[in-house]
Short mmCIF file of C-alpha atoms and ligand atoms in Angstrom, two decimals:
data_model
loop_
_atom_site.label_atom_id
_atom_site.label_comp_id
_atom_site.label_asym_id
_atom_site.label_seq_id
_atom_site.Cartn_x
_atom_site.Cartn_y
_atom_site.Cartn_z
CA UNK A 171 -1.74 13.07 69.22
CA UNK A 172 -2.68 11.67 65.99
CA UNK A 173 -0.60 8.93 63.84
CA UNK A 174 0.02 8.94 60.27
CA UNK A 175 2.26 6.51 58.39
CA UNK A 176 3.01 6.20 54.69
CA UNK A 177 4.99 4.27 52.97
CA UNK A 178 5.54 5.97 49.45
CA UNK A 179 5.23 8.99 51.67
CA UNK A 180 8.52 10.66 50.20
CA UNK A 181 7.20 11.43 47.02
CA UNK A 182 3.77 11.48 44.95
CA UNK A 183 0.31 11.07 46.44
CA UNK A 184 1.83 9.83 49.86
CA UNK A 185 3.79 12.67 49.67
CA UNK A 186 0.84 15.13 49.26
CA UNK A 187 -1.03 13.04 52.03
CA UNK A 188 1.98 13.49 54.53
CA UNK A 189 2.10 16.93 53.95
CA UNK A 190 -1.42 17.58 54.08
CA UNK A 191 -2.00 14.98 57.94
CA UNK A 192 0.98 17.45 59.06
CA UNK A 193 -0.64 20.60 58.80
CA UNK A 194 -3.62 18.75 60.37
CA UNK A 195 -1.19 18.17 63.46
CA UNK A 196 -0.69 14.37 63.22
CA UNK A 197 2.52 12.69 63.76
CA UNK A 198 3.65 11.20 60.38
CA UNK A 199 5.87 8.58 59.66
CA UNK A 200 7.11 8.41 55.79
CA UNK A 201 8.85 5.63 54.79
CA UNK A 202 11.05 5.42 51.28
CA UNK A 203 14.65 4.18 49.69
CA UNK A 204 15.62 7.76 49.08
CA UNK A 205 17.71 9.54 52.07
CA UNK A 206 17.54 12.65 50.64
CA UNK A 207 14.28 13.32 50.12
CA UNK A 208 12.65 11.43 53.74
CA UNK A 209 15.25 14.05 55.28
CA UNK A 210 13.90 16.71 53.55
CA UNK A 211 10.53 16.13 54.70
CA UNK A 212 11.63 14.54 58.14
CA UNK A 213 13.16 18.71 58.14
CA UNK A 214 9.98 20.09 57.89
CA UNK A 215 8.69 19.49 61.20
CA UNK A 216 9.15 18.11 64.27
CA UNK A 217 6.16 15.47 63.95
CA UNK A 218 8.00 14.72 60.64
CA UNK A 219 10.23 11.33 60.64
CA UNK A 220 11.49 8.96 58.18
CA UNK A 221 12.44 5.95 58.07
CA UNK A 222 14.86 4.29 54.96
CA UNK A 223 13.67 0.64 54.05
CA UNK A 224 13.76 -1.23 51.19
CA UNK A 225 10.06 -2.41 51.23
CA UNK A 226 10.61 -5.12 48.37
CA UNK A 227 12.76 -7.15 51.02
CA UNK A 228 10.44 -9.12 53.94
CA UNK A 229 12.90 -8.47 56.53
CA UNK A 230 12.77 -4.61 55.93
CA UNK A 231 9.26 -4.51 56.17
CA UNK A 232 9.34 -6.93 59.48
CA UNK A 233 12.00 -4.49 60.87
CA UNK A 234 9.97 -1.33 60.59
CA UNK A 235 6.65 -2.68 61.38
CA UNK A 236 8.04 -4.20 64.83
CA UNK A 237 9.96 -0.87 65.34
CA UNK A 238 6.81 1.15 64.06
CA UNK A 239 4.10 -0.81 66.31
CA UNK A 240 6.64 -0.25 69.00
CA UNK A 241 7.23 3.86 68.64
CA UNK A 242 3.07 4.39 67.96
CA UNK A 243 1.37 2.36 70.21
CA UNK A 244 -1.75 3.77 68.42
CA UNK A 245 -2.06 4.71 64.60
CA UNK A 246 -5.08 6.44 63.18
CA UNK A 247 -4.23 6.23 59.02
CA UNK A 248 -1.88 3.86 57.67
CA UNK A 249 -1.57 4.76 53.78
CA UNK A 250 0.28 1.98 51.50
CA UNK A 251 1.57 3.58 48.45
CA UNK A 252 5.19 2.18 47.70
CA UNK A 253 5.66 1.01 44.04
CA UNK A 254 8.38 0.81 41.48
CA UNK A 255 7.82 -0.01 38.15
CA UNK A 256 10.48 -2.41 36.05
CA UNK A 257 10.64 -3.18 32.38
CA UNK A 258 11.94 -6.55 32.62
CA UNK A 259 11.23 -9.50 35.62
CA UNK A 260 13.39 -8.76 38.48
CA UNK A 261 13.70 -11.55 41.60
CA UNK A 262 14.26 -10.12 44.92
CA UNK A 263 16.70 -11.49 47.10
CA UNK A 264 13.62 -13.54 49.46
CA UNK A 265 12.82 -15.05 45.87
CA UNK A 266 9.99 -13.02 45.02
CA UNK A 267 8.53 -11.32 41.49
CA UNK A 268 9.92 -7.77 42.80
CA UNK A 269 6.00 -6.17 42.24
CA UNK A 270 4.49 -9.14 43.97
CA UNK A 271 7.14 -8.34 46.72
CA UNK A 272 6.58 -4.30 47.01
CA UNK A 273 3.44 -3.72 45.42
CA UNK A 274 1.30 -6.37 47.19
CA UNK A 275 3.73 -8.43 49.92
CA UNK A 276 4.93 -5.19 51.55
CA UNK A 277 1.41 -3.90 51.86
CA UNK A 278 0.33 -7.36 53.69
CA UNK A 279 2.74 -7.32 55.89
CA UNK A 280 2.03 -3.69 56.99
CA UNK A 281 -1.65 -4.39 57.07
CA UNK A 282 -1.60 -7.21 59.33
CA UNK A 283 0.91 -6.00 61.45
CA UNK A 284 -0.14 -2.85 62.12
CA UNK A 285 -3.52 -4.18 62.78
CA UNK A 286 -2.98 -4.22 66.52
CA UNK A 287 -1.77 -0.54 66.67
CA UNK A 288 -4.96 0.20 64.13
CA UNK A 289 -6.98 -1.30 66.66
CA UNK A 290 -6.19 1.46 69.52
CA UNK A 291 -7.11 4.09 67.48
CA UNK A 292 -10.20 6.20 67.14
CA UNK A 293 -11.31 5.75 63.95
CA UNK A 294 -8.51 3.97 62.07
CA UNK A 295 -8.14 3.68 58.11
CA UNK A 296 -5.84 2.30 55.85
CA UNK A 297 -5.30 3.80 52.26
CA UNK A 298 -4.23 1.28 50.04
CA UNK A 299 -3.85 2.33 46.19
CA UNK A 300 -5.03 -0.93 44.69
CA UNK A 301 -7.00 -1.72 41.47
CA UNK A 302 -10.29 -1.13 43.30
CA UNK A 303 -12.52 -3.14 41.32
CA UNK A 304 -9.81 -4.31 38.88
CA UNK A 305 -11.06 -7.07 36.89
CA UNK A 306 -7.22 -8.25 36.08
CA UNK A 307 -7.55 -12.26 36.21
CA UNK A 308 -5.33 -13.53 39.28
CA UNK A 309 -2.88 -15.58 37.82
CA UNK A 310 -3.07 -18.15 40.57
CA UNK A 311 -0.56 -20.88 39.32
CA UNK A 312 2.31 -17.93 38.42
CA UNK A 313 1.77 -15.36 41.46
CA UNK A 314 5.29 -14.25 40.99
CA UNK A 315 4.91 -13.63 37.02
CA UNK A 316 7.13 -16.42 35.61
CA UNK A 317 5.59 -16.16 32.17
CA UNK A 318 4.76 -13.06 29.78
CA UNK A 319 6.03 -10.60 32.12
CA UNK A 320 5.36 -7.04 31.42
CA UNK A 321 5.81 -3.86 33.82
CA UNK A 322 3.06 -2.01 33.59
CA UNK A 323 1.23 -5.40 33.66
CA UNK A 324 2.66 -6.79 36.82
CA UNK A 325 1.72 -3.56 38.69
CA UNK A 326 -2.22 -4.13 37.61
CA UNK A 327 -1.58 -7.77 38.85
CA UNK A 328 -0.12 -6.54 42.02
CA UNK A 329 -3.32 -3.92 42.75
CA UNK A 330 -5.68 -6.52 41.93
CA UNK A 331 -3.78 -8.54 44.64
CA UNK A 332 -4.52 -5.66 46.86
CA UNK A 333 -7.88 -5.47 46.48
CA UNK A 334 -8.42 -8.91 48.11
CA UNK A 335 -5.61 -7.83 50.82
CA UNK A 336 -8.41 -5.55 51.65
CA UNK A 337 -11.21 -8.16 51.58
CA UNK A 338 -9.83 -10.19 53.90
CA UNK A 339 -8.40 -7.55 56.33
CA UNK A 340 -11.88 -6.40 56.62
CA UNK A 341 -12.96 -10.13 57.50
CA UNK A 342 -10.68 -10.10 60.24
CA UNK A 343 -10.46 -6.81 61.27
CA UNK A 344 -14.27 -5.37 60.85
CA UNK A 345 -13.51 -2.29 63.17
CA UNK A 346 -10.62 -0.59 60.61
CA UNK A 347 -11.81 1.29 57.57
CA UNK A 348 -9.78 -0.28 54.55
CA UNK A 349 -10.02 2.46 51.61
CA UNK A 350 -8.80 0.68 48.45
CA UNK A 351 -8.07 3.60 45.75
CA UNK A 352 -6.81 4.16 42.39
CA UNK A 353 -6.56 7.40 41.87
CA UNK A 354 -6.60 8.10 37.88
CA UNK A 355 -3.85 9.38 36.29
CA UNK A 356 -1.83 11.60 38.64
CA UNK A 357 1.06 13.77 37.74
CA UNK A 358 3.82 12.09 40.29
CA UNK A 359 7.92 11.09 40.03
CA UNK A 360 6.82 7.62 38.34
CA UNK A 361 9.08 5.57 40.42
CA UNK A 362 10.99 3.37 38.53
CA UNK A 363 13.12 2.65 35.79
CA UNK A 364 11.08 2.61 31.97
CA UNK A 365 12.40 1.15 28.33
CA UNK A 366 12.19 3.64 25.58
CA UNK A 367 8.20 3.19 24.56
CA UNK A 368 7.11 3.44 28.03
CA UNK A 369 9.26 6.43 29.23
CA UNK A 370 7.54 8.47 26.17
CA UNK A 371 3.95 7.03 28.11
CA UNK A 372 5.14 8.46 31.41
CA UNK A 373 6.25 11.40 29.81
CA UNK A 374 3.01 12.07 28.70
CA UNK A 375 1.03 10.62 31.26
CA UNK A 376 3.16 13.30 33.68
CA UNK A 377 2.76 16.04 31.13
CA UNK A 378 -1.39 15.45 31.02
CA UNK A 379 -2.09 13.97 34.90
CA UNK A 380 -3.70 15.68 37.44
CA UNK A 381 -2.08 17.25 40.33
CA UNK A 382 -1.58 15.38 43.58
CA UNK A 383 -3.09 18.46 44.92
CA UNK A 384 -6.22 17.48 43.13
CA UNK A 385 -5.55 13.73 43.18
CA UNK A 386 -5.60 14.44 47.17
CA UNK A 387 -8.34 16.41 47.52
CA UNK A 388 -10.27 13.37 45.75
CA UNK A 389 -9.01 10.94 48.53
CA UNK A 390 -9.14 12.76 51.77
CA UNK A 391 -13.37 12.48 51.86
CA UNK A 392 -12.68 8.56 51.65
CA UNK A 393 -9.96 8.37 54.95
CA UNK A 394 -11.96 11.01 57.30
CA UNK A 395 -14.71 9.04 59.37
CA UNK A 396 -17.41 8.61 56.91
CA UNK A 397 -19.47 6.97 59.84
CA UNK A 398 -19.36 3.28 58.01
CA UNK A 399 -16.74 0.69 58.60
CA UNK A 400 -15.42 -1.98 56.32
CA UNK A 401 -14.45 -1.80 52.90
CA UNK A 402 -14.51 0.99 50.16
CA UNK A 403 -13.38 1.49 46.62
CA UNK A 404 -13.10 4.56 45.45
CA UNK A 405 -11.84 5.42 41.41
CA UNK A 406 -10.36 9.02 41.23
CA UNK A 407 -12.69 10.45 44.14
CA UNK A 408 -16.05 8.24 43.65
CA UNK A 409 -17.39 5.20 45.30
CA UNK A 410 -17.70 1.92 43.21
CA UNK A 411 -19.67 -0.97 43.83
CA UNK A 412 -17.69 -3.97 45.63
CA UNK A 413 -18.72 -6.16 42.90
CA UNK A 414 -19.15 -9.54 44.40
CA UNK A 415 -17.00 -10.65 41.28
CA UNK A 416 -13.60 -8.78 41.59
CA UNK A 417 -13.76 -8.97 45.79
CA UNK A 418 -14.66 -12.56 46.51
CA UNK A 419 -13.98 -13.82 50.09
CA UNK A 420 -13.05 -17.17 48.87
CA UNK A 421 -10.43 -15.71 46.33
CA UNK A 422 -9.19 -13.39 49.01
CA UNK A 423 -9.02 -16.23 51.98
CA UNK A 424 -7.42 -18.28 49.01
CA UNK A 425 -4.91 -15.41 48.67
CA UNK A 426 -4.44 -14.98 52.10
CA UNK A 427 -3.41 -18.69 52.74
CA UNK A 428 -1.29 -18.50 49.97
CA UNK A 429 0.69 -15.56 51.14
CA UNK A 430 0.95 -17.01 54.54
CA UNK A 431 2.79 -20.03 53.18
CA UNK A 432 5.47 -18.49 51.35
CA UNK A 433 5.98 -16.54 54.36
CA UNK A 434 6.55 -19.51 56.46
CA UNK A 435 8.58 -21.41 53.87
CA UNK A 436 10.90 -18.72 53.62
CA UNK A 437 14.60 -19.59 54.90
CA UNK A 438 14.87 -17.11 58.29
N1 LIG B 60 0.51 8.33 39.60
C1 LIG B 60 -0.45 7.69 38.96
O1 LIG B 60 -0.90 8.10 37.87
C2 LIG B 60 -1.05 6.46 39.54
C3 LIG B 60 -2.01 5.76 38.79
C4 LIG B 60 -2.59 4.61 39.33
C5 LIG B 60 -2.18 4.17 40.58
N2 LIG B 60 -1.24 4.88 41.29
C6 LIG B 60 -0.84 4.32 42.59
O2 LIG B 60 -0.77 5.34 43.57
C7 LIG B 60 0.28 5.02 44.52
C8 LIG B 60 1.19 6.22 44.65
O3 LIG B 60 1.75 6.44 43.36
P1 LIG B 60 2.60 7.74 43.02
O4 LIG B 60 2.58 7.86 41.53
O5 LIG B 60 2.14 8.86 43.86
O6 LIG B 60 4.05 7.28 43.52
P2 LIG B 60 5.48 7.68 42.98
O7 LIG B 60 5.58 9.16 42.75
O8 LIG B 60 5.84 6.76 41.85
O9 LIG B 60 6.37 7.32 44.25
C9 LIG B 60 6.57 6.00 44.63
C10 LIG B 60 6.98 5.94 46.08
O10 LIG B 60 7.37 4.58 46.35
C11 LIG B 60 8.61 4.61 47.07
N3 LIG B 60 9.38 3.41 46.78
C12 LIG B 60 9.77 2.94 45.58
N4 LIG B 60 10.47 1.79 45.71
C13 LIG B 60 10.52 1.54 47.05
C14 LIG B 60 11.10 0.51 47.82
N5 LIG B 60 11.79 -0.52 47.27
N6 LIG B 60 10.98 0.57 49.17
C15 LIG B 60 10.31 1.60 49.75
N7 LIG B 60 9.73 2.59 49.07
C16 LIG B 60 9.83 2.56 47.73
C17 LIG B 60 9.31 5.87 46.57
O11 LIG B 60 10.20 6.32 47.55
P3 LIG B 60 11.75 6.65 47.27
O12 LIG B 60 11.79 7.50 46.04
O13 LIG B 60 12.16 7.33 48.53
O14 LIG B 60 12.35 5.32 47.10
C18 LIG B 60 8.15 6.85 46.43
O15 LIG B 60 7.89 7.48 47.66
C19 LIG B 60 1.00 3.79 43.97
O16 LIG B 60 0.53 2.63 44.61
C20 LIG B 60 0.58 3.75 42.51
O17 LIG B 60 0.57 2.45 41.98
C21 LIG B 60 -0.67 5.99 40.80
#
């Protein structure tokens, strides 16, 4: 039996991809804040679950990937697509820029802790909607956003983040696929909360997006076993070059040592 597990799989794309890996006949494993709908899709099926977690707080994410690792000894596509957008700087309780925490942090930890159950699969991927080729600057001496914050900004900070997630999981993990996507604009809920000006912008980016239908169909070519391993970046359904640039091992080691000591330093 296959595994699938999504976080951000209650709703948007990683809705659409949890629907569409259970008519293939995987398990999958959605994981989201909202009750009602992860038990409306945990309903659907009996390879459906859910699991509640607040993926902007470390411990969550430590909780479900120990109890996740230990319920799927083997998982074939791990898809990291959690995000909530916020008008105005918000601190979570570990301390972190709450986009830093659920947009990149969350996806790290899942990442490298899955990468053991990743490793016993077939032909094991990883989604993870990042810039993919975002040319954002990292903002190395304010990583959690102290100064000029803006929402919409802090999210392209957060995927550009990802993006050298994904370079260095591929460093240390050369046998999983790591698919880094943005997808264009896509027709989804739009999770979070939005100030006047930018709820009119979501309003029309909803009104003009594509389907996830669509926006799915683009991404599925990208997970199946494309007979290559490493790293991909793919913008709305088409490969782009991993400029040397934008997906620098040194940045992404830099990164990666960075993360790992504000891990360690936090109070336990
Ligand atoms: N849609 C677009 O146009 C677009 C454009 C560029 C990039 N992307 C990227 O594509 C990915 C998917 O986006 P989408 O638009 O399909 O998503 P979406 O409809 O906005 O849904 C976001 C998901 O994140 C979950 N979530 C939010 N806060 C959470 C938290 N604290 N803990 C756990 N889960 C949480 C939500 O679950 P609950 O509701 O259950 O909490 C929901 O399943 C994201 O990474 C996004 O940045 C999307």
């Amino acid at each position: 039996m296959s595994t699938a597990v999504i976080t951000g799989g209650t709703d948007g794309i990683g809705r659409g991809l949890a629907e569409e890996y259970l008519r293939r006949g995987y398990d999958v494993l959605v994981v989201g804040t909202s009750k009602t709908k992860g038990e409306m899709f945990a309903r659907s099926a009996e390879r459906a679950h859910f699991l509640a977690a607040d993926l902007s707080r470390v411990s969550d994410n430590e909780r479900l990937v120990a109890h996740i690792a230990d319920r799927f000894p083997a998982i074939d596509v791990l898809v990291l697509g959690a995000r909530y957008h916020r008008p105005a700087r918000l601190v979570t309780p570990d301390g972190f820029e709450s986009n830093f925490a659920l947009f990149y942090l969350s996806r790290f930890l899942f990442s490298h802790g899955l990468a053991s159950a990743l490793g016993r699969a077939e032909a094991p991927v990883v989604l993870n909607f990042g810039g993919a080729g975002s040319q954002v600057p990292v903002r190395w001496h304010d990583l959690q956003l102290e100064q000029d914050y803006h929402g919409v900004g802090a999210m392209g900070h957060a995927a550009r983040l990802n993006d050298l997630l994904g370079v260095h999981f591929v460093a240390q993990h050369p046998d999983i696929r790591y698919v880094l996507n943005h997808p264009g604009v896509v027709a989804t809920s739009f999770a979070g909360e939005y100030d006047r000006a930018t709820s009119a912008q979501v309003s029309h980016l909803r009104a003009t997006g594509k389907s996830v239908a669509t926006s799915v169909g683009q991404i599925l070519p990208h997970l199946d076993p494309p007979g290559r391993n490493g790293l991909t970046a793919v913008v709305e359904g088409a490969l782009v070059p991993l400029a040397p640039k934008w997906f620098d091992r040194g940045d992404a080691a830099r990164l990666h040592e960075t993360t790992e000591r504000l891990l360690a330093e936090l109070p336990r």
